[in-house]
mmCIF file of C-alpha atoms in Angstrom:
data_model
loop_
_atom_site.group_PDB
_atom_site.id
_atom_site.type_symbol
_atom_site.label_atom_id
_atom_site.label_comp_id
_atom_site.label_asym_id
_atom_site.label_seq_id
_atom_site.Cartn_x
_atom_site.Cartn_y
_atom_site.Cartn_z
ATOM 1 C CA MET P 1 29.080 -65.842 32.643
ATOM 2 C CA VAL P 2 26.017 -64.064 34.484
ATOM 3 C CA GLU P 3 27.567 -60.622 32.961
ATOM 4 C CA SER P 4 27.269 -62.103 29.277
ATOM 5 C CA LYS P 5 23.580 -63.165 29.917
ATOM 6 C CA ARG P 6 22.603 -60.168 31.491
ATOM 7 C CA MET P 7 20.580 -58.969 28.889
ATOM 8 C CA TRP P 8 18.981 -62.264 28.290
ATOM 9 C CA ILE P 9 17.908 -62.502 32.018
ATOM 10 C CA TYR P 10 16.540 -58.899 31.954
ATOM 11 C CA LYS P 11 14.402 -59.559 28.687
ATOM 12 C CA ASN P 12 13.085 -62.783 29.912
ATOM 13 C CA LEU P 13 12.147 -61.450 33.450
ATOM 14 C CA ALA P 14 10.388 -58.523 31.360
ATOM 15 C CA GLU P 15 8.214 -61.201 29.329
ATOM 16 C CA TRP P 16 7.110 -63.261 32.262
ATOM 17 C CA ARG P 17 6.124 -59.885 33.823
ATOM 18 C CA ASP P 18 4.118 -59.216 30.773
ATOM 19 C CA MET P 19 2.594 -62.453 30.899
ATOM 20 C CA ASN P 20 1.330 -62.503 34.357
ATOM 21 C CA ALA P 21 0.118 -58.860 34.581
ATOM 22 C CA ALA P 22 -2.983 -60.261 32.928
ATOM 23 C CA ARG P 23 -3.326 -62.756 35.432
ATOM 24 C CA VAL P 24 -7.085 -63.428 36.384
ATOM 25 C CA LEU P 25 -7.712 -63.086 40.076
ATOM 26 C CA ARG P 26 -10.378 -65.265 41.208
ATOM 27 C CA GLU P 27 -13.318 -64.425 43.719
ATOM 28 C CA TRP P 28 -14.670 -67.393 45.434
ATOM 29 C CA VAL P 29 -18.544 -66.549 44.604
ATOM 30 C CA ASN P 30 -21.459 -68.167 42.827
ATOM 31 C CA GLY P 31 -20.834 -67.786 39.062
ATOM 32 C CA GLU P 32 -17.164 -67.046 38.990
ATOM 33 C CA SER P 33 -15.421 -68.949 36.039
ATOM 34 C CA PHE P 34 -12.594 -71.332 36.064
ATOM 35 C CA LEU P 35 -10.761 -73.185 33.363
ATOM 36 C CA TYR P 36 -10.644 -76.824 33.114
ATOM 37 C CA LEU P 37 -9.594 -78.954 30.122
ATOM 38 C CA GLY P 38 -10.089 -76.000 27.945
ATOM 39 C CA CYS P 39 -13.654 -75.323 28.934
ATOM 40 C CA SER P 40 -14.929 -72.736 31.425
ATOM 41 C CA TYR P 41 -17.030 -73.952 34.314
ATOM 42 C CA ARG P 42 -19.052 -71.745 36.619
ATOM 43 C CA LEU P 43 -18.371 -71.935 40.669
ATOM 44 C CA LEU P 44 -21.603 -73.107 42.749
ATOM 45 C CA LEU P 45 -20.950 -73.201 46.477
ATOM 46 C CA VAL P 46 -23.059 -75.889 48.118
ATOM 47 C CA ALA P 47 -24.040 -76.502 51.791
ATOM 48 C CA GLU P 48 -23.114 -80.416 51.671
ATOM 49 C CA GLN P 49 -21.814 -83.000 49.435
ATOM 50 C CA ASP P 50 -19.673 -85.904 49.949
ATOM 51 C CA GLU P 51 -16.261 -84.182 48.395
ATOM 52 C CA PRO P 52 -14.866 -80.756 48.886
ATOM 53 C CA LEU P 53 -14.954 -80.437 44.828
ATOM 54 C CA LYS P 54 -16.975 -81.985 41.972
ATOM 55 C CA LEU P 55 -17.653 -81.252 38.507
ATOM 56 C CA LYS P 56 -21.247 -81.628 38.233
ATOM 57 C CA ASN P 57 -24.111 -80.811 35.761
ATOM 58 C CA GLY P 58 -21.410 -78.132 34.122
ATOM 59 C CA ARG P 59 -20.512 -76.650 37.416
ATOM 60 C CA PHE P 60 -17.583 -76.860 39.899
ATOM 61 C CA CYS P 61 -19.538 -77.329 42.868
ATOM 62 C CA LEU P 62 -17.385 -76.457 45.984
ATOM 63 C CA ARG P 63 -18.567 -76.971 49.924
ATOM 64 C CA ARG P 64 -19.252 -73.598 51.289
ATOM 65 C CA ASP P 65 -17.589 -74.681 54.783
ATOM 66 C CA ILE P 66 -14.044 -74.932 52.931
ATOM 67 C CA ILE P 67 -14.006 -71.100 52.175
ATOM 68 C CA ASP P 68 -15.730 -70.362 55.615
ATOM 69 C CA GLN P 69 -13.317 -72.128 57.233
ATOM 70 C CA GLY P 70 -10.198 -71.741 55.304
ATOM 71 C CA GLY P 71 -10.617 -69.151 53.237
ATOM 72 C CA GLU P 72 -9.153 -68.468 49.420
ATOM 73 C CA GLN P 73 -6.258 -70.320 50.273
ATOM 74 C CA ALA P 74 -8.062 -73.765 51.348
ATOM 75 C CA ALA P 75 -10.082 -73.172 48.189
ATOM 76 C CA LYS P 76 -6.743 -72.863 45.984
ATOM 77 C CA VAL P 77 -5.732 -76.256 47.531
ATOM 78 C CA VAL P 78 -9.185 -78.319 46.967
ATOM 79 C CA PHE P 79 -9.041 -77.150 43.540
ATOM 80 C CA GLU P 80 -5.226 -77.977 42.963
ATOM 81 C CA ARG P 81 -5.951 -81.398 44.760
ATOM 82 C CA PHE P 82 -8.867 -81.996 42.245
ATOM 83 C CA PHE P 83 -6.825 -80.699 39.070
ATOM 84 C CA MET P 84 -3.864 -83.322 40.054
ATOM 85 C CA ASP P 85 -6.129 -86.405 41.022
ATOM 86 C CA LYS P 86 -8.269 -86.012 37.566
ATOM 87 C CA GLY P 87 -5.148 -85.366 35.697
ATOM 88 C CA LEU P 88 -3.568 -88.520 37.225
ATOM 89 C CA GLU P 89 -6.526 -90.494 36.478
ATOM 90 C CA ARG P 90 -6.386 -89.027 32.913
ATOM 91 C CA LEU P 91 -2.909 -89.856 32.502
ATOM 92 C CA GLN P 92 -3.397 -94.003 33.504
ATOM 93 C CA ALA P 93 -6.213 -94.133 31.367
ATOM 94 C CA ARG P 94 -4.295 -92.720 28.353
ATOM 95 C CA SER P 95 -1.438 -95.129 29.710
ATOM 96 C CA ILE P 96 -3.148 -97.835 29.722
ATOM 97 C CA ILE P 97 -4.861 -97.513 26.385
ATOM 98 C CA LEU P 98 -1.137 -96.669 24.562
ATOM 99 C CA LEU P 99 0.147 -99.922 26.402
ATOM 100 C CA LEU P 100 -2.878 -102.168 24.833
ATOM 101 C CA LYS P 101 -2.231 -100.503 21.470
ATOM 102 C CA TRP P 102 1.521 -101.200 21.603
ATOM 103 C CA VAL P 103 0.650 -104.527 22.925
ATOM 104 C CA LEU P 104 -1.846 -105.492 20.107
ATOM 105 C CA SER P 105 0.702 -103.945 17.399
ATOM 106 C CA LEU P 106 3.255 -106.640 18.486
ATOM 107 C CA CYS P 107 0.613 -109.433 17.906
ATOM 108 C CA ARG P 108 -0.298 -107.934 14.574
ATOM 109 C CA TYR P 109 3.359 -108.032 13.623
ATOM 110 C CA PRO P 110 5.705 -110.546 15.652
ATOM 111 C CA SER P 111 9.227 -109.543 15.108
ATOM 112 C CA GLY P 112 11.194 -112.141 13.279
ATOM 113 C CA THR P 113 8.395 -112.678 10.676
#
């Protein structure tokens, strides 16, 4: 089975390498740009704030101590958590809206009438 799919496997591996060859390497410095929801936001390293990462005034504000103490990996983790948390919030809000629309449609067009 693997032998019959050999060319398909090689083709897909080559495509994956091509797509990832142009990956952008981020520097964790002021002004570096990061994409979020289709827009580009610049990074601002701040001395103090109540959360590790905030999107404020069109910039990602990251606490400088995150990078100073944990390096690039710690900054990546903070961004991943931010994306996951904000994504979950958006999904939950969207789910509630869709549920309400569905309930309203049932009220307008009750079955059996």
